[in-house]
Coordinates of N, CA, C and O and ligand atoms in Angstrom, one line a residue:
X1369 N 102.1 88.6 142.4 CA 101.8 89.4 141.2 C 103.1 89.6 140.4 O 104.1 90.1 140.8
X1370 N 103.0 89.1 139.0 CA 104.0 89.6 138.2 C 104.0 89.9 136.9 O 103.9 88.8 136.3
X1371 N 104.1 90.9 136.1 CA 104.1 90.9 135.0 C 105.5 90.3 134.3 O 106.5 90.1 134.9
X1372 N 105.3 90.2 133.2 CA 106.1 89.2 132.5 C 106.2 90.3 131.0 O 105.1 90.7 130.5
X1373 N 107.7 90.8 130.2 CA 107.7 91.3 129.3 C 107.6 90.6 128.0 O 108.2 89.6 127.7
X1374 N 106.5 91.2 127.0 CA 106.4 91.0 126.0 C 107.1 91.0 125.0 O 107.4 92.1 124.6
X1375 N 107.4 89.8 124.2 CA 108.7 89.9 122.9 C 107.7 90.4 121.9 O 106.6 89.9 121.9
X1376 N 108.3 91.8 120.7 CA 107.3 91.7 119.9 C 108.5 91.6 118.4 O 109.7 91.6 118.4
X1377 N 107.5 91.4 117.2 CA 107.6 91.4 115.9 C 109.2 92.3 116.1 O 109.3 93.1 117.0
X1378 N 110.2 92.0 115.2 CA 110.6 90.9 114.8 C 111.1 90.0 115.1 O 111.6 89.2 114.3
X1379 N 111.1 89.9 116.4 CA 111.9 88.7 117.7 C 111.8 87.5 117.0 O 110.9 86.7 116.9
X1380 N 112.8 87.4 116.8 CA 112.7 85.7 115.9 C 112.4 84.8 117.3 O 112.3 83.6 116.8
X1381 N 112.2 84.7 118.7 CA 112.2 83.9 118.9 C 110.6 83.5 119.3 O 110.2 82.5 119.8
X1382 N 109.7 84.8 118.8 CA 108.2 84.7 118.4 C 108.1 83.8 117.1 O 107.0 83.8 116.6
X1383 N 109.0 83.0 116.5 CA 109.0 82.1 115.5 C 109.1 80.5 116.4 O 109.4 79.5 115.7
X1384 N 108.9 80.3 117.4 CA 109.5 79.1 118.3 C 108.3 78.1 117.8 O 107.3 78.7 117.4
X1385 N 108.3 76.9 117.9 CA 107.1 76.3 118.1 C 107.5 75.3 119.6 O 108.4 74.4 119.9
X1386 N 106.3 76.0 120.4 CA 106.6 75.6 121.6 C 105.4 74.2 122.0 O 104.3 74.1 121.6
X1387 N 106.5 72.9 123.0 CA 106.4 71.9 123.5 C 105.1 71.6 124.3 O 105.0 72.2 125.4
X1388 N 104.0 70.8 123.9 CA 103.2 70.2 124.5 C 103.3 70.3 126.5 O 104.0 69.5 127.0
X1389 N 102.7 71.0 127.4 CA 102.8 71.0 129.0 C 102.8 69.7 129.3 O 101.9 69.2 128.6
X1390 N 103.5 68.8 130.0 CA 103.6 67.3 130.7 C 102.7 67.4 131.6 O 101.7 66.7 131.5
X1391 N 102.7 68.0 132.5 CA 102.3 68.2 133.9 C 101.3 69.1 134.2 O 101.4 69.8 133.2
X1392 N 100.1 69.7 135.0 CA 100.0 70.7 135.0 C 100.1 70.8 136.6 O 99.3 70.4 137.3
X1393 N 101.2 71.3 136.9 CA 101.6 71.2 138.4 C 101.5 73.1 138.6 O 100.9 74.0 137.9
X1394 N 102.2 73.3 140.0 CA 102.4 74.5 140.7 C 103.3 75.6 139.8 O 103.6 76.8 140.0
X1395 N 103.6 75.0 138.8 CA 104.4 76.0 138.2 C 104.0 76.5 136.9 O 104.5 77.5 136.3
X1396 N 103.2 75.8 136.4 CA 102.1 75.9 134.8 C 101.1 76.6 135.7 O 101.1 77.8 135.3
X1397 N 100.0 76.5 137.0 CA 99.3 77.4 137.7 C 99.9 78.7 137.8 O 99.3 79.6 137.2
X1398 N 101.3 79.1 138.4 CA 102.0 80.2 138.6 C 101.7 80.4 137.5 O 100.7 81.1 137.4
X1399 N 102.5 79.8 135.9 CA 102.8 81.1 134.5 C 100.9 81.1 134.0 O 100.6 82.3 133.8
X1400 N 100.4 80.6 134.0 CA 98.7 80.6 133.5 C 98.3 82.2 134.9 O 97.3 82.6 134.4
X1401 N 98.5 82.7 135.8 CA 98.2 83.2 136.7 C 99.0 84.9 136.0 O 98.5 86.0 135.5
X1402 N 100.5 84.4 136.5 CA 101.4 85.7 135.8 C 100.8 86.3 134.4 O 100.6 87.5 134.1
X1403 N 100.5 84.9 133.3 CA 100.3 85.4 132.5 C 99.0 86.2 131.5 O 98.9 86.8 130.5
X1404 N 98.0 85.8 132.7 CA 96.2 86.6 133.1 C 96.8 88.3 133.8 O 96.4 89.5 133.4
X1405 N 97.5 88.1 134.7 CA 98.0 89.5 135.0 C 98.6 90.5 133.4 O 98.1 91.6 133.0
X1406 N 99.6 89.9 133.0 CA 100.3 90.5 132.2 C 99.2 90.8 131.2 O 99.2 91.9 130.7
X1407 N 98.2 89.8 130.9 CA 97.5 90.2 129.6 C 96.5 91.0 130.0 O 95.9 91.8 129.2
X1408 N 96.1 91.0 131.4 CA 94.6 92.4 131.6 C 95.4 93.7 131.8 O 94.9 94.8 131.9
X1409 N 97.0 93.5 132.0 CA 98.0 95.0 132.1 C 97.9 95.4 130.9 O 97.1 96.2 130.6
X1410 N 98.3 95.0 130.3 CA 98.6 95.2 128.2 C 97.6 96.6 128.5 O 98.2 97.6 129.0
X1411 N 96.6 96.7 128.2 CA 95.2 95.3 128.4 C 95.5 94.7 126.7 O 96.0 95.3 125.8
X1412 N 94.9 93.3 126.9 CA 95.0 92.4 126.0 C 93.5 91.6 125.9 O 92.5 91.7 126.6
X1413 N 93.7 91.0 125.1 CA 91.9 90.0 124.8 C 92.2 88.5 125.6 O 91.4 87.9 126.2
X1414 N 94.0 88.1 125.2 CA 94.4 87.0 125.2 C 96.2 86.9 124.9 O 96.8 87.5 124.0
X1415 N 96.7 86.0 125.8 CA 97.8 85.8 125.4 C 98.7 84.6 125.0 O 98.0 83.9 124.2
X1416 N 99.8 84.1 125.1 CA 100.4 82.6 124.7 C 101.6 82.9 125.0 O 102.2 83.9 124.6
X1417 N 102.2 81.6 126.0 CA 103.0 81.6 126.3 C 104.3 81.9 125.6 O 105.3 82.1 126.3
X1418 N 104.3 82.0 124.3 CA 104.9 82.2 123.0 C 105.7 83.6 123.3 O 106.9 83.8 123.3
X1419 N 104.5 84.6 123.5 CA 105.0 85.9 123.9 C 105.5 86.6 125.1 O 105.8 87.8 125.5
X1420 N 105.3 85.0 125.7 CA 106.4 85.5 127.0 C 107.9 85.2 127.7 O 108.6 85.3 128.7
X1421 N 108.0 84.5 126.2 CA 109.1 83.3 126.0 C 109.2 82.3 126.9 O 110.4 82.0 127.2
X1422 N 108.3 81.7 127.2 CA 107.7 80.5 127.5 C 107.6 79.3 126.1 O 107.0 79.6 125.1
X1423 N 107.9 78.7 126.1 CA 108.1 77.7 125.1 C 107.1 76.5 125.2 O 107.4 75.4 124.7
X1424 N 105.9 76.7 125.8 CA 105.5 75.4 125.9 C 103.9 76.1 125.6 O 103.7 77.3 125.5
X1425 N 102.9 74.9 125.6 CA 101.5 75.0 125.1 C 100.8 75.1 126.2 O 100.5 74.2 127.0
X1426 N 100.5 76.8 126.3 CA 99.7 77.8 127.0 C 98.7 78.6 126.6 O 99.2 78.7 125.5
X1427 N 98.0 79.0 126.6 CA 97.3 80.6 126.4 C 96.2 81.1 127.4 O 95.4 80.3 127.8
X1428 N 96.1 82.5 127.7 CA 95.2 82.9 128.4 C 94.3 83.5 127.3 O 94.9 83.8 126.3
X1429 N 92.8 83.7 127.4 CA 92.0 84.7 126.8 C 90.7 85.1 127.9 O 90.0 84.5 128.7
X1430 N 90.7 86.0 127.4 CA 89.5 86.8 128.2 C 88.8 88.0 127.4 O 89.2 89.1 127.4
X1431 N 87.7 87.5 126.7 CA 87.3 88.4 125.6 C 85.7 89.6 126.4 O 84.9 90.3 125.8
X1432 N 86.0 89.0 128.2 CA 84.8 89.9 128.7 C 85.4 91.2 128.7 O 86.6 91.4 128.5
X1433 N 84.2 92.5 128.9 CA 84.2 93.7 129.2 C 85.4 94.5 130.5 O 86.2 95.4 130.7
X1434 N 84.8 93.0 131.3 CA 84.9 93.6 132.9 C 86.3 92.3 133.5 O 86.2 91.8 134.6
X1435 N 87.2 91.9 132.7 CA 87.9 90.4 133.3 C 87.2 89.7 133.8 O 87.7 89.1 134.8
X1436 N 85.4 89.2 133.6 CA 85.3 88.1 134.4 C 85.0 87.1 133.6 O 83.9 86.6 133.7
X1437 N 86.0 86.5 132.7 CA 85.6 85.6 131.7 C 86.7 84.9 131.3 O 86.8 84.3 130.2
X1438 N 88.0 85.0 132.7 CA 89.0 84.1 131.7 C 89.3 83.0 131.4 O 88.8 82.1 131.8
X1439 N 89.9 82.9 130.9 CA 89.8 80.9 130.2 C 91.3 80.8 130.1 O 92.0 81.8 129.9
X1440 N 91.9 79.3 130.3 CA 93.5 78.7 130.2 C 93.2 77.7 129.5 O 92.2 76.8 129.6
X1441 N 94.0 77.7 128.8 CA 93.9 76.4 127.3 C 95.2 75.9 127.6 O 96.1 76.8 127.6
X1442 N 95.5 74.8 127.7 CA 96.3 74.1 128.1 C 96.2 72.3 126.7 O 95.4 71.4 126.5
X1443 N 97.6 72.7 126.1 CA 97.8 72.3 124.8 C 96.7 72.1 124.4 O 96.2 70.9 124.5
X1444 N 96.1 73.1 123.7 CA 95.0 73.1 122.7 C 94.5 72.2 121.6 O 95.4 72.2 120.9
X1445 N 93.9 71.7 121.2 CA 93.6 71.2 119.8 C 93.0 71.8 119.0 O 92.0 72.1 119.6
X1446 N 92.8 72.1 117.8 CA 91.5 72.9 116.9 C 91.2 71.9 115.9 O 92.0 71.2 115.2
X1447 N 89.3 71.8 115.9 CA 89.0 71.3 114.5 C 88.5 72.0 113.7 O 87.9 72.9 114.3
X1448 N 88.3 72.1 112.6 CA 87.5 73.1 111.8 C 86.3 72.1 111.3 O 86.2 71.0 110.8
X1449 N 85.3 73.3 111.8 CA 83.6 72.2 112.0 C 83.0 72.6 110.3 O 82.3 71.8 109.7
X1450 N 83.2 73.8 109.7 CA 82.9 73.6 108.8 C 83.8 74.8 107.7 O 84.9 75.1 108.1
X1451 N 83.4 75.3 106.4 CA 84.3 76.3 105.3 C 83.8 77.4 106.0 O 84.9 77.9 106.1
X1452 N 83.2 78.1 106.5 CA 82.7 79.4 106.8 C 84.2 79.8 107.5 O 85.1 79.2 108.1
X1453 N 84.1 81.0 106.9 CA 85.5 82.0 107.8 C 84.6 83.2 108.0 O 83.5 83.4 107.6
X1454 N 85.4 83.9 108.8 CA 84.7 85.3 109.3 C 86.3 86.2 109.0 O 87.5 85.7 108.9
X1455 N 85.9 87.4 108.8 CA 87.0 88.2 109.3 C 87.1 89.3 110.4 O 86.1 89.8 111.0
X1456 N 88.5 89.7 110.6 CA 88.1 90.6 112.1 C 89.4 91.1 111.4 O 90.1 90.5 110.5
X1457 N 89.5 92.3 112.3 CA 90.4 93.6 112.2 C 91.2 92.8 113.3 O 90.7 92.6 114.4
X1458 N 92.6 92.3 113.0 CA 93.5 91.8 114.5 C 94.4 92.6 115.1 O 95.0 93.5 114.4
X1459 N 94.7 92.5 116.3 CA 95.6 93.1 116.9 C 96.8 92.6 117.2 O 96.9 91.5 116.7
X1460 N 98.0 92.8 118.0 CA 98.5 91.6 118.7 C 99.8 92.3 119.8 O 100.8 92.9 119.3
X1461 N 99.6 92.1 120.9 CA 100.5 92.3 121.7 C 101.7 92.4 121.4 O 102.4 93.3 121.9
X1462 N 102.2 91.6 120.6 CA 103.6 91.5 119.7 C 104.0 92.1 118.4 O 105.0 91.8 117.8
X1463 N 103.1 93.0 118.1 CA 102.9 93.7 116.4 C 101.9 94.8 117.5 O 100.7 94.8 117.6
X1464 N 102.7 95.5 118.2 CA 102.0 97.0 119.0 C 101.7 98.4 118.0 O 102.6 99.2 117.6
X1465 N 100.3 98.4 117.7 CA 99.9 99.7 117.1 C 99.4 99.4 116.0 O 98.7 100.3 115.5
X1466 N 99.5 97.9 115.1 CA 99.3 97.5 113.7 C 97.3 96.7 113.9 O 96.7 96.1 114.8
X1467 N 97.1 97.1 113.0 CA 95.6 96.3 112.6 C 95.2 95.7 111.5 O 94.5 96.4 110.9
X1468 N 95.4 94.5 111.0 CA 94.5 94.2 109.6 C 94.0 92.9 109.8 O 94.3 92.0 110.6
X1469 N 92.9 93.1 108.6 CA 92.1 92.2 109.0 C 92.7 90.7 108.3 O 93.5 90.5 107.4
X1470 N 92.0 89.9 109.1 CA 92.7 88.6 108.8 C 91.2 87.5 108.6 O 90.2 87.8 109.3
X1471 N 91.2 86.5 107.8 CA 90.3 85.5 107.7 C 90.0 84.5 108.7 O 90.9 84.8 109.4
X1472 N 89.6 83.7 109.2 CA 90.0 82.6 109.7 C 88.8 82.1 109.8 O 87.8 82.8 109.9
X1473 N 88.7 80.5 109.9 CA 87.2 79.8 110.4 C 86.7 79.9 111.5 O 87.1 79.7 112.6
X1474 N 85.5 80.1 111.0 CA 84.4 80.7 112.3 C 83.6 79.5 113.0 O 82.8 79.5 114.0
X1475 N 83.9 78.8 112.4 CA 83.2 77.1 113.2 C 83.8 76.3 113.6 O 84.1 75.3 112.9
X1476 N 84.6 76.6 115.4 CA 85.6 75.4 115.1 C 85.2 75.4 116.6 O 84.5 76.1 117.3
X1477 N 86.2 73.8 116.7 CA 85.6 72.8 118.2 C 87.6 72.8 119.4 O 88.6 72.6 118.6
X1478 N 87.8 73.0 120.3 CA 89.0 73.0 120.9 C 88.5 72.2 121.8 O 87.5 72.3 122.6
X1479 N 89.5 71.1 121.7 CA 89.9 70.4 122.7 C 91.0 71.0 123.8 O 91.9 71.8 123.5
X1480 N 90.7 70.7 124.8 CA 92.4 71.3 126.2 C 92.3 71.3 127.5 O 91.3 71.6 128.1
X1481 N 93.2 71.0 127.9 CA 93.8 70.5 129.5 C 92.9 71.8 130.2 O 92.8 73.0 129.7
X1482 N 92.4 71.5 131.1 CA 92.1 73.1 132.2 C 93.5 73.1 133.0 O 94.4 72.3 132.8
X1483 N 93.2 74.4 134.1 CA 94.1 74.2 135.2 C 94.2 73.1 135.9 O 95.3 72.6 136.2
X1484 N 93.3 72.7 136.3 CA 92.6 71.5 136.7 C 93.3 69.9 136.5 O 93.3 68.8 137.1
X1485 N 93.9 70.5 134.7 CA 94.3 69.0 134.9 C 93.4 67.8 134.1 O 93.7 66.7 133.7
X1486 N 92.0 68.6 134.1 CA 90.8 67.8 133.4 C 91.0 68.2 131.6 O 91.2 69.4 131.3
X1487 N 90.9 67.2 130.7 CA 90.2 67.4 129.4 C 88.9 68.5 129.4 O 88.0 68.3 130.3
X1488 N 88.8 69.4 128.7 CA 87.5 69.9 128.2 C 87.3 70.3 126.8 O 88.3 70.7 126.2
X1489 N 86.2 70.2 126.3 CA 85.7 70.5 124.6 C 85.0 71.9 124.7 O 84.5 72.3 125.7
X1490 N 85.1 72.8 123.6 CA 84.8 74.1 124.1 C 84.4 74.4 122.3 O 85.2 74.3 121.4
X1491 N 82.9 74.7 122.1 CA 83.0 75.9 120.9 C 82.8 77.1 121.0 O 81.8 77.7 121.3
X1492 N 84.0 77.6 120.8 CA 83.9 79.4 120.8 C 83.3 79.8 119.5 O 83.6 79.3 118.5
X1493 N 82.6 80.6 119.7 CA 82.2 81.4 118.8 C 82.7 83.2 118.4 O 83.3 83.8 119.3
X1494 N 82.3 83.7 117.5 CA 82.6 85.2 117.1 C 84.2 85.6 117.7 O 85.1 84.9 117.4
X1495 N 84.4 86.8 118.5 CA 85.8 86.9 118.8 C 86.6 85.6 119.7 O 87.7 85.2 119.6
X1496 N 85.8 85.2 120.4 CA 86.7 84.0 121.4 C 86.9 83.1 120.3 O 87.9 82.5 120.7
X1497 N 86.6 82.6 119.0 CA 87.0 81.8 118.0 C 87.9 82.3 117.4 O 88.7 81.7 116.8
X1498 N 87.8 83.9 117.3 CA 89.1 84.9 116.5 C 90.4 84.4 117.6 O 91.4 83.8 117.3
X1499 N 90.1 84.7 118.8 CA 91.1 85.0 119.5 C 92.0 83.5 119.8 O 93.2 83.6 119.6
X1500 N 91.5 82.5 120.1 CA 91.6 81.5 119.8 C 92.8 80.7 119.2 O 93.7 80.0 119.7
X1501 N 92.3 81.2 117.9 CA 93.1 80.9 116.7 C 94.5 82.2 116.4 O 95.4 82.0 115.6
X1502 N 94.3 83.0 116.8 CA 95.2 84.0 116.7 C 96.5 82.8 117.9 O 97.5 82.2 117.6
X1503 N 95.9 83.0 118.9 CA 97.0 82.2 120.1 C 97.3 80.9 119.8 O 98.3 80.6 120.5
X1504 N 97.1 80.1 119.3 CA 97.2 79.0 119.0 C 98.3 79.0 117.6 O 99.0 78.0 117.3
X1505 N 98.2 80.3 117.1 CA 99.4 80.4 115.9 C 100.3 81.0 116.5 O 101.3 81.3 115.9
X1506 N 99.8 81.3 117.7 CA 101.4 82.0 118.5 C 102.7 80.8 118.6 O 103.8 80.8 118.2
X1507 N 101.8 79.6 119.6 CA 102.0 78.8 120.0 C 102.9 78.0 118.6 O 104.0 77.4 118.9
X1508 N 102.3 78.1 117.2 CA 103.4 77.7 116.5 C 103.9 78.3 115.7 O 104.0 78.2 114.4
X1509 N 104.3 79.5 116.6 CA 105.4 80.3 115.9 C 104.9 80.9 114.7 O 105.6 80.8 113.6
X1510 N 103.5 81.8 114.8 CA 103.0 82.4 113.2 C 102.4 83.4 114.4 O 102.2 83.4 115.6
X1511 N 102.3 84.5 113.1 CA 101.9 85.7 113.5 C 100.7 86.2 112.8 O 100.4 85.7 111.7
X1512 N 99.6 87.4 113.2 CA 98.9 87.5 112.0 C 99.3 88.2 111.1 O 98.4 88.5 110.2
X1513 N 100.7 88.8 111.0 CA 101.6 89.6 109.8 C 101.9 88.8 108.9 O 102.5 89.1 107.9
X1514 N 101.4 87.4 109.3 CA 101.7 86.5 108.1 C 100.9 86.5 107.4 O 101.4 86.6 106.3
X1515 N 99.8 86.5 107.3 CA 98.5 86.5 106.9 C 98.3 87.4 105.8 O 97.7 87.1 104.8
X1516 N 99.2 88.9 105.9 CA 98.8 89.9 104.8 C 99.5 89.9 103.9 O 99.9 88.8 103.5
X1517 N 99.7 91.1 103.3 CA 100.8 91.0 102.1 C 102.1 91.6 102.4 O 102.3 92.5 103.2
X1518 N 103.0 91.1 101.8 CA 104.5 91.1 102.1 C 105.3 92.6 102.3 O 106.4 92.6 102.8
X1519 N 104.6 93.7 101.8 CA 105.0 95.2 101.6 C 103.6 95.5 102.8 O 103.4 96.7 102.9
X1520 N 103.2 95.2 103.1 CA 102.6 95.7 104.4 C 103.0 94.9 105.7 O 102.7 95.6 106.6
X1521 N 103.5 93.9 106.1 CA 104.3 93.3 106.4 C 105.7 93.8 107.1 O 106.2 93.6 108.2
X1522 N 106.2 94.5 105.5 CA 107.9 94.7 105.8 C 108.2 96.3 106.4 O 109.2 96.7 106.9
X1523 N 106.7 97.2 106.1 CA 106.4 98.4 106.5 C 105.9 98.0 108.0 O 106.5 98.6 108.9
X1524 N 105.5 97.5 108.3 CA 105.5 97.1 109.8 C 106.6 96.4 110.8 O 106.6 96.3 112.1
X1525 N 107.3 96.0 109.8 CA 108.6 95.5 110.4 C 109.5 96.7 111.1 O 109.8 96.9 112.3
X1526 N 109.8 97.3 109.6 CA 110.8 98.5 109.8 C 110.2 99.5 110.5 O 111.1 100.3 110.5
X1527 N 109.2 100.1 111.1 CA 108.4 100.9 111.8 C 108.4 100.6 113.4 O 108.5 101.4 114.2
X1528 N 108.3 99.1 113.5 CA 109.1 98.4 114.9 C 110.6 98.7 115.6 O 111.2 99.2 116.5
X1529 N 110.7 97.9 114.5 CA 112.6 97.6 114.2 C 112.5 99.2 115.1 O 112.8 99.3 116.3
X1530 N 112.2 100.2 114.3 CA 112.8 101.7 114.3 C 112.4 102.4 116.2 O 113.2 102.9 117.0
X1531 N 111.1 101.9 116.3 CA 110.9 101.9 117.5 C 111.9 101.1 118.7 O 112.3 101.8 119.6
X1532 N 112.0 100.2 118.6 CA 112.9 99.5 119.5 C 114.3 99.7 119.3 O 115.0 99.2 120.1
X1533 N 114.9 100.3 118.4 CA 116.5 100.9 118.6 C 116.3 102.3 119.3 O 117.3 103.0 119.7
X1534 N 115.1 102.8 119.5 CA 115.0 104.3 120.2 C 115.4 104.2 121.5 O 116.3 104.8 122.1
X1535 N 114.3 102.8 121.8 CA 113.9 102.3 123.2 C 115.2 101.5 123.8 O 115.3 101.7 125.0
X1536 N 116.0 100.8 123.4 CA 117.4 100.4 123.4 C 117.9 101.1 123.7 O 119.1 100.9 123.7
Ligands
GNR3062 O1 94.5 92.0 122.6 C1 94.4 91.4 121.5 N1 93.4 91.8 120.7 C2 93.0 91.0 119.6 C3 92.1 91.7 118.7 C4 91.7 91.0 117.5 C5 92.2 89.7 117.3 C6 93.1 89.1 118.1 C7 93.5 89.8 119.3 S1 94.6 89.0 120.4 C8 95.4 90.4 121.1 C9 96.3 90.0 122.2 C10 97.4 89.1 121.6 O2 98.3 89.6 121.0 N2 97.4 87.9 121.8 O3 98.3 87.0 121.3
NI3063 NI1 99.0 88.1 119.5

């Protein structure tokens, strides 16, 4: 068992765009395992290795009630199946306490490695397609504070910032 600490907003190194997994050996099992722990502690929906400063193409999500629904995406692909977007109110492990809503496409197809090692095709729908795509922009170094406007944004910055020099 291990939890693993969360970098948040403004950690430039939440800006990384992290490397394709080569392998999925004993040690991508270990961080995909740590990293299901760390995200049902949060509690979280989903995480990416992005936010654990992990540098490579990961993410956990688990959008059940009860954790019995989790999924490891292992270097992802996304297509967008058609123009429909949805919006949702987002959260994010790394921007702690902020909410706004963000757009994104609601019809899309993910290709990705399992643990396993096997290819699988997956359509998520409603939040597992929110969540999805939120982790997948982890993975290249975007946040959903990018998404809004620049004075809500910079008010969320400095509200952090202010928090973590307490905590320091
Ligand atoms: O726990 C999370 N909740 C959430 C809510 C709406 C849209 C996206 C998310 S993901 C977030 C966990 C997280 O930060 N993952 O990167
Ligand atoms: Ni997030």
């Amino acid at each position: 068992m291990a939890l693993l600490p969360i970098l948040e907003f403004p950690d430039p190194r939440l800006r990384t765009v992290a490397k394709p997994v080569e392998k999925v050996d004993d040690r991508i099992r270990k961080l995909a395992k740590d990293m299901l722990e760390t995200m049902y502690s949060a509690p979280g929906i989903g995480l990416a290795a992005t936010q654990v400063n992990v540098h490579e193409r990961i993410l956990v999500i688990d959008v059940s009630e009860d954790k019995s629904d989790p999924h490891v995406f292992i270097n992802p692909e996304i297509e967008v199946l058609d123009q429909e977007t949805q919006g949702y109110e987002e959260g994010c492990l790394s921007v702690p306490g902020f909410f706004e809503e963000v757009n994104r496409p609601a019809h899309i197809r993910i290709n990705a490695i399992g643990l396993d090692g096997e290819p699988y095709v997956m359509e998520p729908k409603g939040l597992l397609a929110v969540c999805v795509q939120h982790e997948i922009d982890h993975l290249d170094g975007k946040l959903f504070v990018d998404y809004i406007s620049p004075i809500k944004r910079q008010r969320i910055r400095s509200k952090l910032e202010k928090q973590q020099r307490k905590r320091a």
